[in-house]
mmCIF file of C-alpha atoms in Angstrom:
data_model
loop_
_atom_site.group_PDB
_atom_site.id
_atom_site.type_symbol
_atom_site.label_atom_id
_atom_site.label_comp_id
_atom_site.label_asym_id
_atom_site.label_seq_id
_atom_site.Cartn_x
_atom_site.Cartn_y
_atom_site.Cartn_z
ATOM 1 C CA UNK C 4 88.367 75.560 76.038
ATOM 2 C CA UNK C 5 86.006 78.526 76.317
ATOM 3 C CA UNK C 6 87.287 82.069 77.050
ATOM 4 C CA UNK C 7 85.580 82.173 80.497
ATOM 5 C CA UNK C 8 87.274 78.898 81.455
ATOM 6 C CA UNK C 9 90.663 80.188 80.262
ATOM 7 C CA UNK C 10 90.145 83.434 82.207
ATOM 8 C CA UNK C 11 89.215 81.473 85.340
ATOM 9 C CA UNK C 12 92.289 79.248 85.049
ATOM 10 C CA UNK C 13 94.559 82.272 84.559
ATOM 11 C CA UNK C 14 93.150 83.963 87.677
ATOM 12 C CA UNK C 15 93.515 80.783 89.754
ATOM 13 C CA UNK C 16 97.050 80.358 88.435
ATOM 14 C CA UNK C 17 98.074 83.899 89.373
ATOM 15 C CA UNK C 18 96.396 83.544 92.788
ATOM 16 C CA UNK C 19 98.269 80.276 93.412
ATOM 17 C CA UNK C 20 101.627 81.726 92.342
ATOM 18 C CA UNK C 21 101.220 84.770 94.616
ATOM 19 C CA UNK C 22 100.376 82.577 97.599
ATOM 20 C CA UNK C 23 103.265 80.238 96.849
ATOM 21 C CA UNK C 24 105.770 83.073 96.503
ATOM 22 C CA UNK C 25 104.663 84.848 99.694
ATOM 23 C CA UNK C 26 104.666 81.581 101.648
ATOM 24 C CA UNK C 27 108.139 80.696 100.360
ATOM 25 C CA UNK C 28 109.632 84.067 101.256
ATOM 26 C CA UNK C 29 107.930 84.227 104.645
ATOM 27 C CA UNK C 30 109.429 80.828 105.383
ATOM 28 C CA UNK C 31 112.922 82.349 105.095
ATOM 29 C CA UNK C 32 112.251 84.953 107.814
ATOM 30 C CA UNK C 33 114.219 83.827 110.909
ATOM 31 C CA UNK C 34 111.463 84.464 113.457
ATOM 32 C CA UNK C 35 108.844 82.616 111.385
ATOM 33 C CA UNK C 36 111.198 79.713 110.713
ATOM 34 C CA UNK C 37 111.980 79.409 114.432
ATOM 35 C CA UNK C 38 108.464 79.809 115.888
ATOM 36 C CA UNK C 39 106.059 78.600 113.200
ATOM 37 C CA UNK C 40 107.930 76.186 111.004
ATOM 38 C CA UNK C 41 107.444 75.232 107.354
ATOM 39 C CA UNK C 42 104.607 72.732 107.831
ATOM 40 C CA UNK C 43 102.348 75.040 109.849
ATOM 41 C CA UNK C 44 103.133 77.983 107.558
ATOM 42 C CA UNK C 45 102.308 75.943 104.443
ATOM 43 C CA UNK C 46 99.027 74.807 106.019
ATOM 44 C CA UNK C 47 98.051 78.379 106.932
ATOM 45 C CA UNK C 48 98.861 79.662 103.428
ATOM 46 C CA UNK C 49 96.883 76.802 101.853
ATOM 47 C CA UNK C 50 93.825 77.530 103.993
ATOM 48 C CA UNK C 51 94.005 81.234 103.204
ATOM 49 C CA UNK C 52 94.438 80.430 99.508
ATOM 50 C CA UNK C 53 91.284 78.312 99.672
ATOM 51 C CA UNK C 54 89.167 80.663 101.795
ATOM 52 C CA UNK C 55 87.821 83.076 99.156
ATOM 53 C CA UNK C 56 86.930 80.564 96.398
ATOM 54 C CA UNK C 57 85.488 78.222 99.055
ATOM 55 C CA UNK C 58 83.312 81.043 100.410
ATOM 56 C CA UNK C 59 81.951 81.835 96.949
ATOM 57 C CA UNK C 60 81.247 78.157 96.321
ATOM 58 C CA UNK C 61 79.470 77.761 99.682
ATOM 59 C CA UNK C 62 77.410 80.885 98.995
ATOM 60 C CA UNK C 63 76.345 79.503 95.627
ATOM 61 C CA UNK C 64 75.299 76.250 97.342
ATOM 62 C CA UNK C 65 73.145 78.116 99.873
ATOM 63 C CA UNK C 66 75.381 77.953 102.966
ATOM 64 C CA UNK C 67 74.650 81.554 103.937
ATOM 65 C CA UNK C 68 75.607 81.091 107.575
ATOM 66 C CA UNK C 69 79.269 80.261 107.077
ATOM 67 C CA UNK C 70 79.905 81.818 103.657
ATOM 68 C CA UNK C 71 79.937 85.559 104.607
ATOM 69 C CA UNK C 72 82.468 85.339 107.479
ATOM 70 C CA UNK C 73 84.660 83.016 105.421
ATOM 71 C CA UNK C 74 84.417 85.414 102.476
ATOM 72 C CA UNK C 75 85.413 88.313 104.730
ATOM 73 C CA UNK C 76 88.540 86.415 105.820
ATOM 74 C CA UNK C 77 89.337 85.459 102.244
ATOM 75 C CA UNK C 78 88.778 88.986 100.967
ATOM 76 C CA UNK C 79 91.027 90.513 103.633
ATOM 77 C CA UNK C 80 93.674 87.968 102.667
ATOM 78 C CA UNK C 81 93.457 89.184 99.052
ATOM 79 C CA UNK C 82 94.399 92.695 100.195
ATOM 80 C CA UNK C 83 97.007 91.520 102.691
ATOM 81 C CA UNK C 84 98.551 89.149 100.131
ATOM 82 C CA UNK C 85 98.942 91.961 97.620
ATOM 83 C CA UNK C 86 100.663 94.165 100.207
ATOM 84 C CA UNK C 87 102.902 91.287 101.304
ATOM 85 C CA UNK C 88 103.799 90.562 97.693
ATOM 86 C CA UNK C 89 104.647 94.220 97.010
ATOM 87 C CA UNK C 90 106.727 94.525 100.174
ATOM 88 C CA UNK C 91 108.627 91.266 99.642
ATOM 89 C CA UNK C 92 109.205 92.046 95.985
ATOM 90 C CA UNK C 93 110.770 95.344 97.045
ATOM 91 C CA UNK C 94 113.268 93.423 99.167
ATOM 92 C CA UNK C 95 114.095 91.243 96.143
ATOM 93 C CA UNK C 96 114.981 94.372 94.175
ATOM 94 C CA UNK C 97 117.049 95.855 97.009
ATOM 95 C CA UNK C 98 118.981 92.651 97.663
ATOM 96 C CA UNK C 99 118.950 91.228 94.112
ATOM 97 C CA UNK C 100 116.956 88.244 95.306
ATOM 98 C CA UNK C 101 119.171 87.785 98.359
ATOM 99 C CA UNK C 102 122.431 87.806 96.444
ATOM 100 C CA UNK C 103 123.445 91.088 98.100
ATOM 101 C CA UNK C 104 123.740 90.913 101.899
ATOM 102 C CA UNK C 105 122.631 87.252 102.072
ATOM 103 C CA UNK C 106 122.683 87.240 105.878
ATOM 104 C CA UNK C 107 120.709 90.480 106.158
ATOM 105 C CA UNK C 108 118.152 89.725 103.402
ATOM 106 C CA UNK C 109 115.965 87.326 105.468
ATOM 107 C CA UNK C 110 115.793 89.887 108.298
ATOM 108 C CA UNK C 111 114.837 92.595 105.792
ATOM 109 C CA UNK C 112 112.041 90.344 104.512
ATOM 110 C CA UNK C 113 110.739 90.078 108.070
ATOM 111 C CA UNK C 114 110.603 93.850 108.448
ATOM 112 C CA UNK C 115 108.949 94.148 105.027
ATOM 113 C CA UNK C 116 106.300 91.607 106.028
ATOM 114 C CA UNK C 117 105.675 93.466 109.283
ATOM 115 C CA UNK C 118 105.244 96.728 107.354
ATOM 116 C CA UNK C 119 102.787 95.024 104.983
ATOM 117 C CA UNK C 120 100.718 93.714 107.906
ATOM 118 C CA UNK C 121 100.649 97.213 109.439
ATOM 119 C CA UNK C 122 99.522 98.695 106.111
ATOM 120 C CA UNK C 123 96.841 96.003 105.820
ATOM 121 C CA UNK C 124 95.465 96.973 109.226
ATOM 122 C CA UNK C 125 95.411 100.661 108.232
ATOM 123 C CA UNK C 126 93.731 99.772 104.933
ATOM 124 C CA UNK C 127 91.070 97.740 106.733
ATOM 125 C CA UNK C 128 90.245 100.641 109.050
ATOM 126 C CA UNK C 129 90.082 103.053 106.111
ATOM 127 C CA UNK C 130 87.991 100.643 104.042
ATOM 128 C CA UNK C 131 85.382 100.307 106.776
ATOM 129 C CA UNK C 132 85.009 104.077 107.168
ATOM 130 C CA UNK C 133 82.108 105.827 105.390
ATOM 131 C CA UNK C 134 82.852 107.441 102.017
ATOM 132 C CA UNK C 135 83.541 111.171 101.878
ATOM 133 C CA UNK C 136 81.519 113.631 99.791
ATOM 134 C CA UNK C 137 83.234 115.459 96.925
ATOM 135 C CA UNK C 138 81.551 118.509 95.451
ATOM 136 C CA UNK C 139 81.802 119.494 91.796
ATOM 137 C CA UNK C 140 80.270 122.257 89.728
ATOM 138 C CA UNK C 141 79.998 121.558 86.012
ATOM 139 C CA UNK C 142 79.183 124.167 83.392
ATOM 140 C CA UNK C 143 77.109 122.541 80.639
ATOM 141 C CA UNK C 144 76.523 124.215 77.272
ATOM 142 C CA UNK C 145 72.876 124.002 76.313
ATOM 143 C CA UNK C 146 71.587 123.655 79.845
ATOM 144 C CA UNK C 147 68.536 125.928 80.218
ATOM 145 C CA UNK C 148 68.888 128.716 82.747
ATOM 146 C CA UNK C 149 65.966 127.295 84.736
ATOM 147 C CA UNK C 150 67.971 124.070 85.257
ATOM 148 C CA UNK C 151 70.929 125.997 86.685
ATOM 149 C CA UNK C 152 71.829 124.667 90.123
ATOM 150 C CA UNK C 153 70.214 121.255 89.613
ATOM 151 C CA UNK C 154 72.053 118.785 91.838
ATOM 152 C CA UNK C 155 72.957 115.149 91.133
ATOM 153 C CA UNK C 156 74.344 112.759 93.704
ATOM 154 C CA UNK C 157 76.489 110.093 92.048
ATOM 155 C CA UNK C 158 77.180 106.710 93.613
ATOM 156 C CA UNK C 159 79.286 104.037 91.971
ATOM 157 C CA UNK C 160 80.635 100.617 92.873
ATOM 158 C CA UNK C 161 78.304 99.843 95.772
ATOM 159 C CA UNK C 162 79.008 96.104 95.384
ATOM 160 C CA UNK C 163 76.025 95.115 97.490
ATOM 161 C CA UNK C 164 76.191 91.508 98.599
ATOM 162 C CA UNK C 165 77.622 89.291 101.300
ATOM 163 C CA UNK C 166 80.240 91.797 102.518
ATOM 164 C CA UNK C 167 78.285 95.034 101.998
ATOM 165 C CA UNK C 168 74.776 94.653 103.320
ATOM 166 C CA UNK C 169 71.692 96.367 104.670
ATOM 167 C CA UNK C 170 73.366 98.280 107.506
ATOM 168 C CA UNK C 171 75.971 99.824 105.241
ATOM 169 C CA UNK C 172 73.385 100.663 102.580
ATOM 170 C CA UNK C 173 71.053 102.257 105.157
ATOM 171 C CA UNK C 174 73.892 104.550 106.270
ATOM 172 C CA UNK C 175 74.675 105.524 102.658
ATOM 173 C CA UNK C 176 71.030 106.372 101.958
ATOM 174 C CA UNK C 177 71.002 108.646 105.010
ATOM 175 C CA UNK C 178 74.193 110.238 103.708
ATOM 176 C CA UNK C 179 72.603 110.825 100.292
ATOM 177 C CA UNK C 180 69.377 112.199 101.776
ATOM 178 C CA UNK C 181 71.393 114.799 103.698
ATOM 179 C CA UNK C 182 72.724 116.126 100.369
ATOM 180 C CA UNK C 183 69.196 116.934 99.080
ATOM 181 C CA UNK C 184 69.731 115.744 95.479
ATOM 182 C CA UNK C 185 67.354 116.449 92.625
ATOM 183 C CA UNK C 186 68.334 113.093 91.129
ATOM 184 C CA UNK C 187 70.514 110.149 92.151
ATOM 185 C CA UNK C 188 72.785 108.331 89.695
ATOM 186 C CA UNK C 189 74.277 104.873 90.320
ATOM 187 C CA UNK C 190 77.179 104.572 87.896
ATOM 188 C CA UNK C 191 77.394 100.775 87.770
ATOM 189 C CA UNK C 192 78.311 97.825 89.995
ATOM 190 C CA UNK C 193 75.176 98.110 92.092
ATOM 191 C CA UNK C 194 75.700 94.525 93.235
ATOM 192 C CA UNK C 195 78.621 92.150 93.525
ATOM 193 C CA UNK C 196 78.683 88.852 91.654
ATOM 194 C CA UNK C 197 75.625 87.249 93.266
ATOM 195 C CA UNK C 198 72.161 88.239 94.426
ATOM 196 C CA UNK C 199 71.520 85.569 97.060
ATOM 197 C CA UNK C 200 69.452 86.876 99.940
ATOM 198 C CA UNK C 201 68.724 90.075 98.018
ATOM 199 C CA UNK C 202 65.173 90.691 99.289
ATOM 200 C CA UNK C 203 66.350 92.508 102.422
ATOM 201 C CA UNK C 204 68.769 94.625 100.367
ATOM 202 C CA UNK C 205 66.018 95.391 97.900
ATOM 203 C CA UNK C 206 63.695 96.738 100.589
ATOM 204 C CA UNK C 207 66.469 99.004 101.886
ATOM 205 C CA UNK C 208 67.428 100.186 98.398
ATOM 206 C CA UNK C 209 63.826 101.207 97.821
ATOM 207 C CA UNK C 210 64.306 103.973 100.416
ATOM 208 C CA UNK C 211 66.766 105.714 98.088
ATOM 209 C CA UNK C 212 64.668 108.471 96.524
ATOM 210 C CA UNK C 213 64.976 111.820 94.747
ATOM 211 C CA UNK C 214 62.449 114.173 93.086
ATOM 212 C CA UNK C 215 63.724 113.370 89.566
ATOM 213 C CA UNK C 216 64.294 109.688 90.308
ATOM 214 C CA UNK C 217 67.102 107.210 90.899
ATOM 215 C CA UNK C 218 68.903 106.089 87.744
ATOM 216 C CA UNK C 219 71.514 103.407 87.130
ATOM 217 C CA UNK C 220 73.563 101.604 84.498
ATOM 218 C CA UNK C 221 74.995 98.096 84.516
ATOM 219 C CA UNK C 222 78.641 97.655 85.538
ATOM 220 C CA UNK C 223 80.933 94.697 85.018
ATOM 221 C CA UNK C 224 79.965 93.048 88.317
ATOM 222 C CA UNK C 225 76.297 93.512 87.464
ATOM 223 C CA UNK C 226 77.087 91.585 84.297
ATOM 224 C CA UNK C 227 78.706 88.791 86.319
ATOM 225 C CA UNK C 228 75.614 88.594 88.534
ATOM 226 C CA UNK C 229 73.399 88.393 85.456
ATOM 227 C CA UNK C 230 72.214 91.574 83.724
ATOM 228 C CA UNK C 231 68.537 90.636 83.616
ATOM 229 C CA UNK C 232 68.527 89.600 87.284
ATOM 230 C CA UNK C 233 70.147 92.864 88.299
ATOM 231 C CA UNK C 234 67.671 94.896 86.250
ATOM 232 C CA UNK C 235 64.753 93.110 87.920
ATOM 233 C CA UNK C 236 66.330 93.611 91.347
ATOM 234 C CA UNK C 237 66.924 97.320 90.706
ATOM 235 C CA UNK C 238 63.604 98.163 89.131
ATOM 236 C CA UNK C 239 61.696 96.397 91.900
ATOM 237 C CA UNK C 240 63.431 98.903 94.201
ATOM 238 C CA UNK C 241 62.344 101.835 91.971
ATOM 239 C CA UNK C 242 65.808 102.255 90.452
ATOM 240 C CA UNK C 243 65.485 102.930 86.719
ATOM 241 C CA UNK C 244 68.165 101.164 84.667
ATOM 242 C CA UNK C 245 69.258 102.907 81.464
ATOM 243 C CA UNK C 246 70.277 100.226 79.007
ATOM 244 C CA UNK C 247 71.665 101.986 75.954
ATOM 245 C CA UNK C 248 68.961 104.631 75.973
ATOM 246 C CA UNK C 249 68.293 108.186 77.054
ATOM 247 C CA UNK C 250 65.490 109.890 78.955
ATOM 248 C CA UNK C 251 64.581 113.518 79.463
ATOM 249 C CA UNK C 252 65.372 113.994 83.125
ATOM 250 C CA UNK C 253 63.896 117.499 83.089
ATOM 251 C CA UNK C 254 63.004 119.885 80.251
ATOM 252 C CA UNK C 255 66.257 120.622 78.450
ATOM 253 C CA UNK C 256 68.289 118.003 80.347
ATOM 254 C CA UNK C 257 68.774 114.456 79.044
ATOM 255 C CA UNK C 258 70.268 111.493 80.865
ATOM 256 C CA UNK C 259 71.735 108.615 78.807
ATOM 257 C CA UNK C 260 73.213 105.345 79.999
ATOM 258 C CA UNK C 261 75.048 102.427 78.410
ATOM 259 C CA UNK C 262 75.726 98.854 79.523
ATOM 260 C CA UNK C 263 79.270 98.038 80.560
ATOM 261 C CA UNK C 264 81.290 96.166 77.908
ATOM 262 C CA UNK C 265 81.331 93.156 80.264
ATOM 263 C CA UNK C 266 77.679 92.519 79.364
ATOM 264 C CA UNK C 267 78.945 91.584 75.892
ATOM 265 C CA UNK C 268 80.854 88.646 77.356
ATOM 266 C CA UNK C 269 84.451 87.679 76.721
ATOM 267 C CA UNK C 270 84.084 87.597 72.960
ATOM 268 C CA UNK C 271 81.799 90.597 72.405
ATOM 269 C CA UNK C 272 83.113 92.755 69.547
ATOM 270 C CA UNK C 273 84.140 96.331 70.262
ATOM 271 C CA UNK C 274 81.820 97.482 67.477
ATOM 272 C CA UNK C 275 78.827 96.266 69.504
ATOM 273 C CA UNK C 276 79.853 98.560 72.352
ATOM 274 C CA UNK C 277 80.182 101.453 69.919
ATOM 275 C CA UNK C 278 76.673 100.763 68.612
ATOM 276 C CA UNK C 279 75.301 100.876 72.157
ATOM 277 C CA UNK C 280 76.754 104.321 72.697
ATOM 278 C CA UNK C 281 75.433 105.504 69.323
ATOM 279 C CA UNK C 282 71.977 104.163 70.197
ATOM 280 C CA UNK C 283 71.939 105.862 73.594
ATOM 281 C CA UNK C 284 72.980 109.222 72.146
ATOM 282 C CA UNK C 285 70.966 109.015 68.915
ATOM 283 C CA UNK C 286 68.382 111.508 67.785
ATOM 284 C CA UNK C 287 67.880 115.210 68.427
ATOM 285 C CA UNK C 288 68.387 116.154 72.069
ATOM 286 C CA UNK C 289 67.773 119.871 72.502
ATOM 287 C CA UNK C 290 69.469 121.092 75.653
ATOM 288 C CA UNK C 291 72.234 119.320 77.579
ATOM 289 C CA UNK C 292 73.072 115.608 77.828
ATOM 290 C CA UNK C 293 74.727 113.586 80.600
ATOM 291 C CA UNK C 294 76.118 110.114 79.855
ATOM 292 C CA UNK C 295 76.513 107.420 82.512
ATOM 293 C CA UNK C 296 79.142 104.825 81.560
ATOM 294 C CA UNK C 297 80.526 102.573 84.294
ATOM 295 C CA UNK C 298 83.972 102.076 82.736
ATOM 296 C CA UNK C 299 85.865 105.361 82.124
ATOM 297 C CA UNK C 300 87.120 104.348 78.706
ATOM 298 C CA UNK C 301 88.879 107.213 76.900
ATOM 299 C CA UNK C 302 87.545 106.144 73.509
ATOM 300 C CA UNK C 303 83.983 106.125 74.858
ATOM 301 C CA UNK C 304 84.520 109.596 76.308
ATOM 302 C CA UNK C 305 85.808 110.936 72.989
ATOM 303 C CA UNK C 306 82.839 109.456 71.114
ATOM 304 C CA UNK C 307 80.380 110.813 73.686
ATOM 305 C CA UNK C 308 81.874 114.294 73.441
ATOM 306 C CA UNK C 309 81.681 114.150 69.646
ATOM 307 C CA UNK C 310 78.000 113.134 69.930
ATOM 308 C CA UNK C 311 77.224 116.211 72.008
ATOM 309 C CA UNK C 312 77.286 114.982 75.604
ATOM 310 C CA UNK C 313 78.389 117.653 78.071
ATOM 311 C CA UNK C 314 79.145 115.416 81.066
ATOM 312 C CA UNK C 315 80.155 111.768 81.531
ATOM 313 C CA UNK C 316 79.853 110.015 84.894
ATOM 314 C CA UNK C 317 81.892 106.853 85.581
ATOM 315 C CA UNK C 318 83.381 104.663 88.298
ATOM 316 C CA UNK C 319 84.986 101.210 88.035
ATOM 317 C CA UNK C 320 88.600 102.074 88.892
ATOM 318 C CA UNK C 321 88.019 102.505 92.659
ATOM 319 C CA UNK C 322 90.915 104.957 92.489
ATOM 320 C CA UNK C 323 93.105 101.859 92.723
ATOM 321 C CA UNK C 324 91.542 101.039 96.131
ATOM 322 C CA UNK C 325 94.762 99.691 97.670
ATOM 323 C CA UNK C 326 98.053 101.494 97.106
ATOM 324 C CA UNK C 327 100.292 100.791 95.202
ATOM 325 C CA UNK C 328 97.858 98.813 93.020
ATOM 326 C CA UNK C 329 96.485 102.127 91.755
ATOM 327 C CA UNK C 330 99.638 102.677 89.686
ATOM 328 C CA UNK C 331 98.805 99.564 87.658
ATOM 329 C CA UNK C 332 95.165 100.613 87.265
ATOM 330 C CA UNK C 333 96.286 104.049 86.094
ATOM 331 C CA UNK C 334 98.342 102.425 83.335
ATOM 332 C CA UNK C 335 95.131 100.868 82.025
ATOM 333 C CA UNK C 336 92.818 103.860 82.525
ATOM 334 C CA UNK C 337 94.014 107.352 81.687
ATOM 335 C CA UNK C 338 90.702 108.593 83.118
ATOM 336 C CA UNK C 339 91.556 107.218 86.531
ATOM 337 C CA UNK C 340 89.822 109.241 89.267
ATOM 338 C CA UNK C 341 88.624 112.808 89.578
ATOM 339 C CA UNK C 342 87.812 115.432 86.954
ATOM 340 C CA UNK C 343 88.924 115.485 83.314
ATOM 341 C CA UNK C 344 88.094 117.416 80.157
ATOM 342 C CA UNK C 345 87.727 115.389 76.943
ATOM 343 C CA UNK C 346 86.776 117.144 73.727
ATOM 344 C CA UNK C 347 85.042 119.931 75.603
ATOM 345 C CA UNK C 348 83.083 117.449 77.743
ATOM 346 C CA UNK C 349 83.633 117.076 81.498
ATOM 347 C CA UNK C 350 84.330 113.545 82.772
ATOM 348 C CA UNK C 351 83.921 112.733 86.472
ATOM 349 C CA UNK C 352 85.317 109.385 87.635
ATOM 350 C CA UNK C 353 84.364 108.441 91.197
ATOM 351 C CA UNK C 354 86.491 106.234 93.448
ATOM 352 C CA UNK C 355 83.362 104.324 94.437
ATOM 353 C CA UNK C 356 81.301 104.332 97.608
ATOM 354 C CA UNK C 357 81.909 100.648 98.316
ATOM 355 C CA UNK C 358 84.773 98.235 97.778
ATOM 356 C CA UNK C 359 85.362 95.107 95.741
ATOM 357 C CA UNK C 360 86.852 92.090 97.506
ATOM 358 C CA UNK C 361 88.698 93.259 100.615
ATOM 359 C CA UNK C 362 86.943 95.916 102.703
ATOM 360 C CA UNK C 363 90.206 97.831 102.461
ATOM 361 C CA UNK C 364 91.408 101.168 101.056
ATOM 362 C CA UNK C 365 94.880 102.638 101.052
ATOM 363 C CA UNK C 366 95.226 105.649 101.038
ATOM 364 C CA UNK C 367 92.291 107.422 99.411
ATOM 365 C CA UNK C 368 88.810 106.930 100.932
ATOM 366 C CA UNK C 369 85.660 105.931 99.095
ATOM 367 C CA UNK C 370 83.548 108.792 97.841
ATOM 368 C CA UNK C 371 80.122 110.047 96.871
ATOM 369 C CA UNK C 372 79.953 112.804 94.265
ATOM 370 C CA UNK C 373 77.629 115.780 94.556
ATOM 371 C CA UNK C 374 77.453 117.478 91.166
ATOM 372 C CA UNK C 375 75.841 120.885 90.746
ATOM 373 C CA UNK C 376 75.008 121.726 87.142
ATOM 374 C CA UNK C 377 75.499 125.240 85.823
ATOM 375 C CA UNK C 378 74.119 126.682 82.619
ATOM 376 C CA UNK C 379 76.433 128.351 80.116
ATOM 377 C CA UNK C 380 75.234 131.756 81.290
ATOM 378 C CA UNK C 381 76.821 131.295 84.688
ATOM 379 C CA UNK C 382 80.470 131.328 85.687
ATOM 380 C CA UNK C 383 81.992 127.871 86.139
ATOM 381 C CA UNK C 384 82.290 127.093 89.826
ATOM 382 C CA UNK C 385 85.339 125.888 91.641
ATOM 383 C CA UNK C 386 85.870 122.303 92.636
ATOM 384 C CA UNK C 387 86.287 121.486 96.270
ATOM 385 C CA UNK C 388 86.617 118.282 98.231
ATOM 386 C CA UNK C 389 85.375 117.572 101.742
#
């Protein structure tokens, strides 16, 4: 069996177990048992379990009328299921699986489920709100004095597709235009996992402009959609994709970008990823260098700093997107969200302008980064958030 097939089966298995567990525990709640019953509850859980994969399958088969609303329902269920699982699991810990206070435990599960539903509603409202703007000033050794004050606007994790479409993108472009950037950077995951019906999105994306251009790298979801397809989609909208290469953005300022490791596939060796970084940062680069790398991998950051980059821009983590999932993400990525210093290089990890899966965020909002570059001759500016 191939690695992608094994990965798919593992994901389906985990998804099935979560649905089964939540359905089983909800069935023990007195009010649900009395008013809904096991058969209706099992049917509802089964339909919700099926909704997201069915939506993706229908989208792939061209059923674009029914697929998006079904995908929205399925995606919201992903977020709600996670919150229900976390809440119900907390009751298991408090009651030792119902062994303590056996008569009170089912009632406690009901209150936990109600709290999870309330949190899901809050997360949905927060996820549908526009991203905030966070301002950073970054002092870069080697940056010419005439480049001092140059402003980048950084977007990551747009996840354009069935759930995030033209209206949302139009509003984000207006938001970016109001920031008056010299250049715009898209730090990966421009699209979700498919590009069906992309012509309308492409025409909107083409309105995203800046004097020094719009630049992007491939993220993991771009890899799932097909790297070459995403590059064609982006470049037709005047978005320049940096695939393991660097350009001189302005005299004395270089911009490098690398493909996400996901473009290597499930069996791609780590050494290949290292070679991509070495290729992108190869050669003499007088002045200052910025690296765009979708995944905020600490080893990549250390290698980039050693190669002379002064700033690394990343996304991918979404800041966890839905609490308390962020605690698990933070275990995987030490460069989780915000500003870090690695080997004398600044790393900025954005929480993403869009969302993956559920249009939900709890508690931190999505964000757009406005980065003002400072030459070594100036005093490093303070960081502020709006």
